[in-house]
Coordinates of C-alpha atoms and ligand atoms in Angstrom, one line a residue:
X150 CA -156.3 99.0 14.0
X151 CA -155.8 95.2 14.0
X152 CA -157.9 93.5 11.7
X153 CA -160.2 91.1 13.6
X154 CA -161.0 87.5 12.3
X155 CA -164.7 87.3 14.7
X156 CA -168.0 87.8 13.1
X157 CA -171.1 88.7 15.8
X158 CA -174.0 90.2 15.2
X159 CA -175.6 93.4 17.5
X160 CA -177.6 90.2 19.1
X161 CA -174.5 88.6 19.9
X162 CA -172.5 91.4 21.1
X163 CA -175.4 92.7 23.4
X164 CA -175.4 89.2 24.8
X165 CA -171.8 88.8 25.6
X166 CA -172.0 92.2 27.0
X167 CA -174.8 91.3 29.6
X168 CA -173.0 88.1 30.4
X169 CA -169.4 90.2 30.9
X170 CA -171.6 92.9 33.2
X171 CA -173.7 89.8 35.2
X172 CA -170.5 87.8 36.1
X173 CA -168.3 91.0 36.9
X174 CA -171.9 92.1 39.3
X175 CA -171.8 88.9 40.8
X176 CA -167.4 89.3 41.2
X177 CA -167.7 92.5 42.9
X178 CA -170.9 92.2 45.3
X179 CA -168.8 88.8 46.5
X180 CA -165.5 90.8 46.8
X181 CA -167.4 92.9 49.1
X182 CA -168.8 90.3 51.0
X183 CA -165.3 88.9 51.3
X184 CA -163.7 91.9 52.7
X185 CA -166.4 91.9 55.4
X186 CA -165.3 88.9 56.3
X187 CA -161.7 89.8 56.0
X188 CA -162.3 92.9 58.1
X189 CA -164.6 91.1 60.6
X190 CA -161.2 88.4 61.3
X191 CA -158.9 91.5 61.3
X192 CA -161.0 92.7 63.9
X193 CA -161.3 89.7 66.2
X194 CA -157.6 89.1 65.9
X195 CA -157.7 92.5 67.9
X196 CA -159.8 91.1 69.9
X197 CA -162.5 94.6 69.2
X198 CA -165.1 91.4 68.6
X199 CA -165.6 88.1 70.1
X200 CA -166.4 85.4 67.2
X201 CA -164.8 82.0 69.0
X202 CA -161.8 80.0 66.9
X203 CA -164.3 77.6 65.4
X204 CA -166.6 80.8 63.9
X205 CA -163.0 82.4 62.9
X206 CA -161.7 79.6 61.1
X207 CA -164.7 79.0 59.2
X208 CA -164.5 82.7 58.1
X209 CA -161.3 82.2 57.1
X210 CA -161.5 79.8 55.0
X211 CA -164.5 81.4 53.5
X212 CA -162.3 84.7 52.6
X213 CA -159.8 82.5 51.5
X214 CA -161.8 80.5 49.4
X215 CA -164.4 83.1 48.6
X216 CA -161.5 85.8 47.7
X217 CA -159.3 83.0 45.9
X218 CA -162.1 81.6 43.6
X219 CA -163.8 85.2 42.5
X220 CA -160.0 86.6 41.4
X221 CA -159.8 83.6 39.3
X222 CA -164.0 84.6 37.8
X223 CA -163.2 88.2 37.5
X224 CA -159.7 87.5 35.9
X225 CA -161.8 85.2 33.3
X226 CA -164.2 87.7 32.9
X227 CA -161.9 90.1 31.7
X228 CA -160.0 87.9 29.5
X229 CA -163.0 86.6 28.0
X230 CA -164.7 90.5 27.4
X231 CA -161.2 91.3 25.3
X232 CA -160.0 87.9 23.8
X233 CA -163.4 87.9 22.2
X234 CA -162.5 90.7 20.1
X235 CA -159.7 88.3 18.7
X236 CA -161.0 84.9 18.2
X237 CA -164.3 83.5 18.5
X238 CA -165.8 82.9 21.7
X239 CA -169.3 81.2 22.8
X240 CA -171.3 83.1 25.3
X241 CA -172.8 79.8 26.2
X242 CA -169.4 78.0 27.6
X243 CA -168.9 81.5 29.1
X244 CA -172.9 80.9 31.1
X245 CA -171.7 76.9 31.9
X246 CA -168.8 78.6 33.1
X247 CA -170.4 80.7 35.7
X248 CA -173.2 78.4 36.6
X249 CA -170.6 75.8 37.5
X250 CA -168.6 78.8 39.6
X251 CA -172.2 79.8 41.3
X252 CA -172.6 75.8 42.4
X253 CA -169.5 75.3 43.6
X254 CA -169.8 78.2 45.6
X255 CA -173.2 76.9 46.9
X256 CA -171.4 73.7 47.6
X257 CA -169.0 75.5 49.3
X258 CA -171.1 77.9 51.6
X259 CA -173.5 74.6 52.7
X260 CA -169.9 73.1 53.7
X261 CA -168.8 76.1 56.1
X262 CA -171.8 77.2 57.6
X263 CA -173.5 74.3 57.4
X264 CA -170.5 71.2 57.6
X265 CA -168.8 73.7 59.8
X266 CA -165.6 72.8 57.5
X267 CA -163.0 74.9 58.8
X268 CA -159.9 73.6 57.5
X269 CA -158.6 76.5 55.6
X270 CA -159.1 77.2 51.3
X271 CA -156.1 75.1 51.3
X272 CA -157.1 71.9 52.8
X273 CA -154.4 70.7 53.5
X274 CA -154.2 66.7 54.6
X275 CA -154.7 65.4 56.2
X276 CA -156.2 67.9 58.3
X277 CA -159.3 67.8 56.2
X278 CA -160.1 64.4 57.4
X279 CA -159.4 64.2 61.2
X280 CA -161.5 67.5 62.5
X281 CA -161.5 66.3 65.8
X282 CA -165.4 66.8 65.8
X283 CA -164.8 70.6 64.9
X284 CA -166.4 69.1 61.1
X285 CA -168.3 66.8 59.8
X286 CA -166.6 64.4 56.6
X287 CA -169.5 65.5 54.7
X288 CA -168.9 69.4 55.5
X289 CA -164.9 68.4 53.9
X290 CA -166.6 66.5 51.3
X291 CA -168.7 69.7 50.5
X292 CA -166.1 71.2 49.9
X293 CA -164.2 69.3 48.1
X294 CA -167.0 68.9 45.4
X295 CA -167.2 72.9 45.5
X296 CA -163.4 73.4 44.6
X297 CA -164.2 70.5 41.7
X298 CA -167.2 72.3 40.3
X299 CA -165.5 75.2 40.0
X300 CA -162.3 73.7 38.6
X301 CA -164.8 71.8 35.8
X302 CA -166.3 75.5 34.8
X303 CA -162.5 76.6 34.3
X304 CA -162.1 73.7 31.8
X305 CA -164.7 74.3 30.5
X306 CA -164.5 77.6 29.7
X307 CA -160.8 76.9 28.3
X308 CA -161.9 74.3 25.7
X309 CA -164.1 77.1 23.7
X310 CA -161.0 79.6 24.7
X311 CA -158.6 76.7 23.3
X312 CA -160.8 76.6 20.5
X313 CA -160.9 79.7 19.7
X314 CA -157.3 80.4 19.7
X315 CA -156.5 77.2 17.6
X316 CA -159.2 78.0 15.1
X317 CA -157.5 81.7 14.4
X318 CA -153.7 81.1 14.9
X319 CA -153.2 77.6 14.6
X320 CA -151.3 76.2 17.1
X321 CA -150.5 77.6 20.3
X322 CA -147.1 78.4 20.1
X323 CA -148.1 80.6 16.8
X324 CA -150.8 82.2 19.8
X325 CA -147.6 82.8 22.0
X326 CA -145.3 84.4 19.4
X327 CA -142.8 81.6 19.5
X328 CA -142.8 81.7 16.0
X329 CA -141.2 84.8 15.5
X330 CA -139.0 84.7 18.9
X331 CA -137.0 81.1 17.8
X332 CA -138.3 81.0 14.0
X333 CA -138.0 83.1 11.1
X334 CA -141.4 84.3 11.1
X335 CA -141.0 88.3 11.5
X336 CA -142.8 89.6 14.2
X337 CA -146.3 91.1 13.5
X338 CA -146.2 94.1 15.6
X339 CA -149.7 94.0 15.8
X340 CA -150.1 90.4 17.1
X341 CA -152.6 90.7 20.0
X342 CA -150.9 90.9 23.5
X343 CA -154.4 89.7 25.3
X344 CA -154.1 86.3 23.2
X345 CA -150.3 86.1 24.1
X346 CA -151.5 86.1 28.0
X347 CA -154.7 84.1 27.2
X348 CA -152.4 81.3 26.1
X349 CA -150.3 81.5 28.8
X350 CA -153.3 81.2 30.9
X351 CA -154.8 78.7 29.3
X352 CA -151.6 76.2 28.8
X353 CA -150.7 77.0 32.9
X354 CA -154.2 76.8 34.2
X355 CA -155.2 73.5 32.5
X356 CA -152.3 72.1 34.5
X357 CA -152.8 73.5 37.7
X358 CA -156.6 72.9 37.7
X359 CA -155.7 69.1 36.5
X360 CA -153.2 68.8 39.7
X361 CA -156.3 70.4 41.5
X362 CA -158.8 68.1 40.4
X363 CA -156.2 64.8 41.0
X364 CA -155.5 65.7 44.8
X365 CA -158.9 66.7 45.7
X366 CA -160.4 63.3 44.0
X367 CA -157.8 61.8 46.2
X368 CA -158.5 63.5 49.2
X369 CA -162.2 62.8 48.8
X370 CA -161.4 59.1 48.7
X371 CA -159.4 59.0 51.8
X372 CA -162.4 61.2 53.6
X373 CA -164.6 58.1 53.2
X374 CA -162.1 55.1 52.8
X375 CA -159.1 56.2 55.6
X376 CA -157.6 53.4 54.3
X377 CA -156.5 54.7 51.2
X378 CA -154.3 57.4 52.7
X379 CA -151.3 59.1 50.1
X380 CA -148.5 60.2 50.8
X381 CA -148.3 63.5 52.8
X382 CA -146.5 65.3 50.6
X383 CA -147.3 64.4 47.5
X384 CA -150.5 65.8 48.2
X385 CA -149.0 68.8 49.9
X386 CA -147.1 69.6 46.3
X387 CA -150.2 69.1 44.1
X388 CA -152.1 71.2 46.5
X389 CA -149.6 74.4 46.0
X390 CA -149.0 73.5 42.3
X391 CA -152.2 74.0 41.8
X392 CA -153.1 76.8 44.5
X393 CA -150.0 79.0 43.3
X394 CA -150.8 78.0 39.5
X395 CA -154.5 79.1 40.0
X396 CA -153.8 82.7 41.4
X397 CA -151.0 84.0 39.4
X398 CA -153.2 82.8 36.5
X399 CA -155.9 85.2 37.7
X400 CA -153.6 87.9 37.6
X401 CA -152.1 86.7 34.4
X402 CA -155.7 86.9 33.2
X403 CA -156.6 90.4 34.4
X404 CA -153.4 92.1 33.8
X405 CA -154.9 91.9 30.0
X406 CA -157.5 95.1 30.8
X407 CA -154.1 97.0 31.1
X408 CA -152.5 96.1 28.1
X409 CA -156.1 96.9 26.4
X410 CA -157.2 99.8 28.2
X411 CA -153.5 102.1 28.4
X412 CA -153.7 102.3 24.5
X413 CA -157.3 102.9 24.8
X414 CA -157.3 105.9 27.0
X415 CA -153.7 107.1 25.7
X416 CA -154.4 106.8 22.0
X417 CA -151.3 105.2 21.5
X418 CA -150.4 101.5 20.8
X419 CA -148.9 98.8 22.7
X420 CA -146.9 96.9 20.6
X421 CA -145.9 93.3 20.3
X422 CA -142.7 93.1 20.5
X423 CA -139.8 90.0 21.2
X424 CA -139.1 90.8 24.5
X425 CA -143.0 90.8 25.1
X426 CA -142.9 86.9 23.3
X427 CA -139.7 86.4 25.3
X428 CA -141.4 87.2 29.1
X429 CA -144.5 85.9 28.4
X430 CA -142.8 82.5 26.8
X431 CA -140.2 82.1 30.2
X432 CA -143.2 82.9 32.7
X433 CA -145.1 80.2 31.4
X434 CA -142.8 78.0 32.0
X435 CA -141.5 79.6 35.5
X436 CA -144.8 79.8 37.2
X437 CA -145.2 75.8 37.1
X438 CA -141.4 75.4 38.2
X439 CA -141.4 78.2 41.2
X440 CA -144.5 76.2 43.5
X441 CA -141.8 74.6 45.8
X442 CA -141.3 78.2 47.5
X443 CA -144.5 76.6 49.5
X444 CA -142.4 74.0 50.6
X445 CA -139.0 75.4 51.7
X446 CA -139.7 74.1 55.4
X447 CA -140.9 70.7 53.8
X448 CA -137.6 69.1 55.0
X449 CA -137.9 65.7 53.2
X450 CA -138.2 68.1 50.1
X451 CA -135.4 67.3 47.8
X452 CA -133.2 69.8 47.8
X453 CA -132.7 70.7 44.4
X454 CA -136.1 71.3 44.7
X455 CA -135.7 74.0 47.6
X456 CA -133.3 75.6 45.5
X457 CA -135.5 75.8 42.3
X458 CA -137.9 77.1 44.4
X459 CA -135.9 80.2 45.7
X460 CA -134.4 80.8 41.9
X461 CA -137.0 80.5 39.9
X462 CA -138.7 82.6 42.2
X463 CA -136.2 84.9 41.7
X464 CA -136.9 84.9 37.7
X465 CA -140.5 84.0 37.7
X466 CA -142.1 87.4 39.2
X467 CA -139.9 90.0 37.0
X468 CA -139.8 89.3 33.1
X469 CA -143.5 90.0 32.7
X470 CA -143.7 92.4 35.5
X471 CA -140.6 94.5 33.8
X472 CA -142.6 94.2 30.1
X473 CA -145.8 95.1 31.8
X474 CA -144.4 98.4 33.9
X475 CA -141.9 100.1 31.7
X476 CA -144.4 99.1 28.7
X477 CA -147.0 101.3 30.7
X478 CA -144.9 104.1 31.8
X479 CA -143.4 104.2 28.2
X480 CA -147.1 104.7 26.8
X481 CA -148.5 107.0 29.1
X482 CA -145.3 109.3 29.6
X483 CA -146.4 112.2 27.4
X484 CA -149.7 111.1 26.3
X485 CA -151.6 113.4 27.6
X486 CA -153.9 110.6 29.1
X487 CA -157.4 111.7 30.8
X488 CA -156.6 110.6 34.2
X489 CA -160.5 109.3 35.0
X490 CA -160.9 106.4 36.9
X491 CA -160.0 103.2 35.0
X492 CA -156.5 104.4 34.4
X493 CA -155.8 105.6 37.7
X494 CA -156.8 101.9 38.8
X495 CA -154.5 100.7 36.5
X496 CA -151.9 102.5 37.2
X497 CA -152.7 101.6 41.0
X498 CA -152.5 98.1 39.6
X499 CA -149.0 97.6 38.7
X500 CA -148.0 99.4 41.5
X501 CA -149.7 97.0 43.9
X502 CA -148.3 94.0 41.7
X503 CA -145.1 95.1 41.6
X504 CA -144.8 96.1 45.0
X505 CA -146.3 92.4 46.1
X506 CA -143.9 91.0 44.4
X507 CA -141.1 92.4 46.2
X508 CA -141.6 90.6 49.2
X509 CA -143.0 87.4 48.0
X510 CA -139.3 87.5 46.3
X511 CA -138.0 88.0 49.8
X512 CA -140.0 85.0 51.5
X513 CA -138.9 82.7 48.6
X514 CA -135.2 82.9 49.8
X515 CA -134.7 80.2 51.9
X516 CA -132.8 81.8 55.0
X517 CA -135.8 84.3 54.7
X518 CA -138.1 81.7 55.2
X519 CA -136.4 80.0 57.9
X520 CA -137.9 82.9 59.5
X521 CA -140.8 84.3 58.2
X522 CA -142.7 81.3 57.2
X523 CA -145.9 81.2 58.1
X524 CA -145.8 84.7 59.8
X525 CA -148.4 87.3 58.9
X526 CA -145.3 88.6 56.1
X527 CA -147.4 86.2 53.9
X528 CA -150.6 87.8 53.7
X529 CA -148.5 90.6 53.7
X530 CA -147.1 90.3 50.3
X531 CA -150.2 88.6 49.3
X532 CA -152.7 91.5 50.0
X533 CA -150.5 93.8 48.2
X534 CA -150.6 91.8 45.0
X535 CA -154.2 91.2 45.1
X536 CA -156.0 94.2 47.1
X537 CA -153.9 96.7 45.5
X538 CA -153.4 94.7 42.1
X539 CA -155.8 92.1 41.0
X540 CA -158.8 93.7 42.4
X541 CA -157.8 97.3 40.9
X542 CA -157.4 95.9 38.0
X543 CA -161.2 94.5 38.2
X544 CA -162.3 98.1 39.0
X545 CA -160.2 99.7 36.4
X546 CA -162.3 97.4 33.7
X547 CA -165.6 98.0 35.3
X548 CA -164.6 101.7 35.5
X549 CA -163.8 101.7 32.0
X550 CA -167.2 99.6 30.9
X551 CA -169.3 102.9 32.5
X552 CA -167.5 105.4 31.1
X553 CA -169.4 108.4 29.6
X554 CA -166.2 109.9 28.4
X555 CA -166.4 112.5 31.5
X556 CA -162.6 114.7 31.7
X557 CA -163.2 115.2 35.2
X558 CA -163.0 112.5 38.4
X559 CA -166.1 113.2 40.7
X560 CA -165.2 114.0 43.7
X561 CA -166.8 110.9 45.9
X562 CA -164.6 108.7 43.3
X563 CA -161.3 110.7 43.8
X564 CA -161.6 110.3 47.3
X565 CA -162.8 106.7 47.3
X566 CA -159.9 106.2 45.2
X567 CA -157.6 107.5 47.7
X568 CA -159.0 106.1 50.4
X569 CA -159.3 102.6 48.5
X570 CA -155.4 102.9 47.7
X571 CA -154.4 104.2 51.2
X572 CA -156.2 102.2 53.3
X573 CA -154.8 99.1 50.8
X574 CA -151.4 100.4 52.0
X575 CA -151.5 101.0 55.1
X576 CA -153.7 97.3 55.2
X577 CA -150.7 95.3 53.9
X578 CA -147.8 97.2 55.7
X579 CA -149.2 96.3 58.6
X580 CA -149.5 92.6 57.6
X581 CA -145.6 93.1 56.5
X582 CA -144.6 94.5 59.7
X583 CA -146.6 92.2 62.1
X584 CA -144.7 89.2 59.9
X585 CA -141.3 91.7 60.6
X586 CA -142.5 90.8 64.9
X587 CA -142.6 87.4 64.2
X588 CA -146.5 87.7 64.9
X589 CA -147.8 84.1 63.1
X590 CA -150.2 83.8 60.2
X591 CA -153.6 81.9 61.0
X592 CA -153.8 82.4 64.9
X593 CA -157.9 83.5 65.7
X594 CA -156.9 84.6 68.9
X595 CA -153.5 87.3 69.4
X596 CA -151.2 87.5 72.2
X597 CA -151.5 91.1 74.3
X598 CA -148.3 92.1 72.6
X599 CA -149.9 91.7 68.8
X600 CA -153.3 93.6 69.2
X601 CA -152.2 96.9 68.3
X602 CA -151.2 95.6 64.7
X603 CA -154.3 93.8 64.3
X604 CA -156.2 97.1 65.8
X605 CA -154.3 99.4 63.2
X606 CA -155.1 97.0 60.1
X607 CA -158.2 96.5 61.3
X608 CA -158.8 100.5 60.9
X609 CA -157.2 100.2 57.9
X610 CA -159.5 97.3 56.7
X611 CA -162.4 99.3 57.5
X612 CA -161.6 102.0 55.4
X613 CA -160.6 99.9 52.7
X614 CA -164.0 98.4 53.6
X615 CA -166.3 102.1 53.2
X616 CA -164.0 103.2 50.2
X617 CA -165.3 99.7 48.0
X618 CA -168.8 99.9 49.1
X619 CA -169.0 103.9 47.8
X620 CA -167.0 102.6 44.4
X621 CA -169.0 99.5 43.9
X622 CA -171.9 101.4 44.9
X623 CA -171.1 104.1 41.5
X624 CA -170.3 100.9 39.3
X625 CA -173.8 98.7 40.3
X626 CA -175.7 101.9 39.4
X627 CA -174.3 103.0 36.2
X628 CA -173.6 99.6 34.8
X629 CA -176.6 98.4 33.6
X630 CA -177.2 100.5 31.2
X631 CA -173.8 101.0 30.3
X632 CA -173.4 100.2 26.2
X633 CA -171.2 98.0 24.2
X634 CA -168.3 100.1 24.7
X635 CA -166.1 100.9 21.1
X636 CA -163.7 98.2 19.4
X637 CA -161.1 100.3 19.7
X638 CA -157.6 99.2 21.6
Ligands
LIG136 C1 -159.5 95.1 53.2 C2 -159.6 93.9 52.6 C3 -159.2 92.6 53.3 C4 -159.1 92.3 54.6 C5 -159.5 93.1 55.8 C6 -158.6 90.9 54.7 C7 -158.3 90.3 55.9 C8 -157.7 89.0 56.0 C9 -157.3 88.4 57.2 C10 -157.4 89.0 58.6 C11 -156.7 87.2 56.9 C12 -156.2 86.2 57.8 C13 -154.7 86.5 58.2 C14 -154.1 85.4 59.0 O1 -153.5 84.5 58.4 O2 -154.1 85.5 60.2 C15 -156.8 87.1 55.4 C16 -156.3 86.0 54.7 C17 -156.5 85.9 53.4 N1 -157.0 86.8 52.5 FE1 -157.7 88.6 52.9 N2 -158.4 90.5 53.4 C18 -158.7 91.5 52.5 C19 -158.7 91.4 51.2 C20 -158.3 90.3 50.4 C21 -158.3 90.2 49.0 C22 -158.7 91.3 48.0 C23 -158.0 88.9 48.7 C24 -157.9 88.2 47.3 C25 -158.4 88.7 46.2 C26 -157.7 88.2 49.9 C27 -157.3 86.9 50.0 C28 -156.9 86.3 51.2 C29 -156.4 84.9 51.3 C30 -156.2 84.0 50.1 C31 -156.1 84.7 52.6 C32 -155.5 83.4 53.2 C33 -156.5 82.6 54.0 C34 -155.8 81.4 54.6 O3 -154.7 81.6 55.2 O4 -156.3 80.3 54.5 N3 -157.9 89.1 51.0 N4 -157.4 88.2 54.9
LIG137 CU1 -146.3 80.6 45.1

């Protein structure tokens, strides 16, 4: 077992557990809220319910925002629960953290409903500024302040992370194995793979959310001084710096519950390795470089930048992706695992990721793109990497914090599993296929032609929809008294 360098007492550890099982309550309950919503747009694109465009794209930019923001909380959750075990963390930045998360959300909420903002999680200018009447400049300034109290918890919460990791390792390159990849410092098989991502996290992150901050200060200046208006698309690059930076970071964070939980449950290690250095070191460099694929129909975009966009993307999804699957098939191929829950998530997990990734690869080729941007392909590739990887990844931990041990699945979860998966599937596909018939993305009212595809996702939203509530519904009951599970991993 690795030898850990942290020092908490029983108080401390039952303290950081209630903190972990609070914030991933709060994650989940608001995930499920989210899919309401998602299910409830579905729905009216189908035209099965009558909500109005101004009602629709208020919901939409709640789900966005709502669904966007709690990835990022749960993936920090998670990283936080493990990294913990590695360097020393402080339960209080973990608190100031999530009380900065549950303002901005408050923020946010009194902007939609009661600002009537609309203007999509992105907010993109300069659309956040001339509503038309639809908002008010307070309801976009609402906002605004919502995305920059939650981006201030995130920095928070990466100084004592930061902290942390310095205090044990040094320097961060040490943290990311770069030692032993370039130097001559041999590699120490048993270097922890959840610091290796928490770095990465951390280093990308800081940057994105410091992009964030810049554009929205700058967008809440123009709301109230016109005057000062930037440049179009400068803004429109910070914006998908830091919007694409932000979610792969979430995943980045939560894909650590499957390096931690497949040795857990298979009783067999996982390894640092070079090639783990080597992906982790190129992605954290790729996933700042690849944002332009946002921008391939930005025509004043330079076009080197066009084409790093489409190779990089190329490169950026796979190293860690490749370390991450065959790693996991490699450990759990003859291991005689105990298929309960949290593994089966986590196997759901990489599929879902991997299979996301597939076609976001696809969009990010420019010909591709000439086509599908903007069509409902986006969501499509989206959904698959979040529904059916992030958020089974969540699960999979809370699954694995209220585990008794059990050898057998209960029957309600097997099939709430299944249905959870296959409704995910079929959810996405028909995103994918509806971008295939050129049917566009962010439309609250669908042509004749398109309602059967919203009809069938919406089906398949719903049961997405019952399978969550029966899951969360087992997790919300058997978590609280759930214990400080073992240090093992
Ligand atoms: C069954 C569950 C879900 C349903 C029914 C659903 C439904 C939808 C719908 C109908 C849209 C609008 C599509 C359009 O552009 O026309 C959408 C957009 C979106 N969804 Fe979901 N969703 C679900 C799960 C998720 C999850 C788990 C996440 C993230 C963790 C997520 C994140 C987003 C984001 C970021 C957008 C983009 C909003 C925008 O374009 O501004 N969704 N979803
Ligand atoms: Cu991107």
């Amino acid at each position: 077992m690795m030898q850990s360098t942290t020092e908490y007492s029983q108080a401390e550890n039952q303290s950081a557990l209630f903190a972990v099982k609070t914030q991933l309550v709060v994650g989940l309950l608001v995930f499920i809220l989210m899919i309401v919503a998602g299910v409830v747009l579905r729905a009216a694109q189908g035209s099965w319910i009558e909500i109005g465009p101004d009602l629709f794209y208020q919901l939409m930019t709640l789900h966005g925002a709502g669904m966007v923001g709690t990835a990022g909380i749960a993936g920090s959750v998670v990283m936080w629960h493990f990294l913990r075990r590695q360097v020393q963390l402080s339960t209080a930045f973990f608190w100031t953290f999530f009380l900065l998360c549950l303002l901005g959300v408050v923020l946010i909420l009194a902007a939609i409903f009661i600002g009537k903002f609309a203007g999509g999680w992105t907010f993109l200018y300069p659309l956040p500024a001339k509503s038309m009447g639809s908002w008010s400049v307070l309801g976009a300034a609402l906002y605004m302040f919502g995305l920059l109290s939650i981006g201030v918890g995130f920095l928070i919460l990466y100084l004592d992370v930061g902290r942390g990791i310095l205090h044990r390792f040094g320097n961060f390159a040490k943290a990311l194995g770069l030692d032993s990849l370039f130097g001559s410092t041999p590699v120490n098989p048993d270097h922890p793979l959840s610091v290796v991502a928490s770095t990465m996290v951390l280093i990308v992150n800081v940057a994105g959310i410091a992009a964030g901050a810049v554009v929205l200060v700058m967008c809440l200046v123009n709301l109230y001084y016109p005057a000062f208006a930037p440049d179009a698309l400068l803004i429109k690059n910070l914006i998908f710096f830091f919007g694409h930076v932000f979610i792969n970071a979430s995943i980045y964070a939560a894909v650590i519950v499957v390096y931690e939980l497949l040795p857990h449950y298979t009783g067999r290690p996982w390894k640092a390795s070079k090639v783990f250095f080597a992906a982790w070191a190129a992605v954290t460099l790729m996933v700042m470089a690849v944002y332009p694929h946002h921008l391939l129909m930005d025509f004043p975009m330079p076009r080197w930048a066009a084409t790093m966009g489409q190779i990089v993307s190329y490169m950026s999804g796979i190293p860690v992706l490749a370390v991450t699957g065959f790693g996991a098939l490699t450990i759990i191929y003859r291991s005689g695992i105990r298929w309960t829950m949290a593994p089966c998530m986590l196997v759901l997990s990489i599929f879902g990721w991997s299979a996301g990734v597939i076609p976001a690869i696809v969009d990010a080729t420019i010909q591709v793109n000439l086509v599908m941007h903007n069509t409902l392909w986006v969501p499509g590739h989206f959904h698959l990497y979040l529904l059916l990887g992030l958020l089974p990844m969540v699960l999979g931990f809370a699954f694995y914090l209220i585990d008794t041990g059990e050898q057998e699945i209960a029957v309600v979860d097997r099939l709430s599993f299944l249905a959870y998966a296959g409704g995910g599937f079929l959810f996405c596909a028909v995103f994918l296929a509806s971008g295939t018939a050129s049917i566009p993305r962010r439309w609250a009212v669908h042509y004749e032609a398109w309602l059967g595809h919203a009809q069938l996702g919406t089906v398949a939203g719903v049961i997405v929809l019952l399978a969550i509530l029966v899951l969360g519904l087992r997790i919300l009951l058997r978590l609280p008294s759930a214990g400080v599970p073992e240090n093992t991993g």
